[in-house]
C-alpha cells in the first residue's frame, strides 16, 4: 500500500499523547516522520508518511483524539520578486523556515523546514508567500 503524506495539527491539550506508539502498536502502521515542530505553547505540527492496511482506522483514532488531520497536497513557496525582507513573517513561522540573515538583513526561506502551517500567508503584507497545490 502506498504511503499517505499527511499533516497533523495539535493543540496544547493533545500534544502530549503517545500517538506514534498507538499508530504502530494498535494499528500496525508504518510511520515515517518527515517534519515535526512544537511551539512554547505546546501547539504543534507533524508531517508524516503513513502506510498500512489499517490506515483509515488509524486516521479515525487520531481524529477521535482531537488532532486535526489533512492530506499534504500543497506546499508553500515564496515569490522572491514580491518579498521585501520586512521580517514580519519570521516571528510567526513555527518551524524556523523563515529567518532573518545577518548582517545582510535578508529573510531566507528554507522550504525543507516548512511544515505548511500557512501562518506566513496570513501575516505577509505583500502576499509573497503562496500555496502551490
Ligand atoms: S507555512 Fe510559512 S509559517 Fe508555516 S512553516 Fe512554512 S514557512 Fe513557516
Ligand atoms: S512577511 Fe512577506 S515580505 Fe516580509 S519577509 Fe516575510 S515573505 Fe518577505
PDB file of C-alpha atoms and ligand atoms in Angstrom, residues 37 76 89 92-98 109-110 113-121 129, ligand 1:
ATOM      1  CA  UNK A  37       7.580  21.227  15.210  1.00  0.00           C
ATOM      2  CA  UNK A  76       4.336  26.813   0.396  1.00  0.00           C
ATOM      3  CA  UNK A  89       6.795  36.536   8.898  1.00  0.00           C
ATOM      4  CA  UNK A  92       5.258  33.630  13.127  1.00  0.00           C
ATOM      5  CA  UNK A  93       6.994  30.694  11.457  1.00  0.00           C
ATOM      6  CA  UNK A  94       6.896  27.827  13.993  1.00  0.00           C
ATOM      7  CA  UNK A  95       9.411  25.741  12.080  1.00  0.00           C
ATOM      8  CA  UNK A  96      12.188  28.271  11.625  1.00  0.00           C
ATOM      9  CA  UNK A  97      11.772  28.104   7.864  1.00  0.00           C
ATOM     10  CA  UNK A  98      11.753  31.891   7.591  1.00  0.00           C
ATOM     11  CA  UNK A 109      13.173  30.803   3.234  1.00  0.00           C
ATOM     12  CA  UNK A 110      14.198  27.173   3.807  1.00  0.00           C
ATOM     13  CA  UNK A 113      11.883  23.092   7.176  1.00  0.00           C
ATOM     14  CA  UNK A 114       8.384  24.280   6.196  1.00  0.00           C
ATOM     15  CA  UNK A 115       5.532  22.315   7.788  1.00  0.00           C
ATOM     16  CA  UNK A 116       2.827  24.009   5.690  1.00  0.00           C
ATOM     17  CA  UNK A 117       1.118  25.657   8.654  1.00  0.00           C
ATOM     18  CA  UNK A 118       0.179  28.651   6.441  1.00  0.00           C
ATOM     19  CA  UNK A 119       0.860  31.238   9.181  1.00  0.00           C
ATOM     20  CA  UNK A 120       3.151  33.259   6.927  1.00  0.00           C
ATOM     21  CA  UNK A 121       0.394  33.695   4.329  1.00  0.00           C
ATOM     22  CA  UNK A 129       4.129  33.583   0.443  1.00  0.00           C
TER      23      UNK A 129
HETATM   24  S1  LIG B   1       3.875  27.718   6.041  1.00  0.00           S
HETATM   25 FE1  LIG B   1       5.088  29.571   6.403  1.00  0.00          FE
HETATM   26  S2  LIG B   1       4.995  29.914   8.631  1.00  0.00           S
HETATM   27 FE2  LIG B   1       4.355  27.780   8.247  1.00  0.00          FE
HETATM   28  S3  LIG B   1       6.215  26.564   8.438  1.00  0.00           S
HETATM   29 FE3  LIG B   1       6.026  27.078   6.269  1.00  0.00          FE
HETATM   30  S4  LIG B   1       7.220  28.942   6.018  1.00  0.00           S
HETATM   31 FE4  LIG B   1       6.852  28.702   8.213  1.00  0.00          FE
END
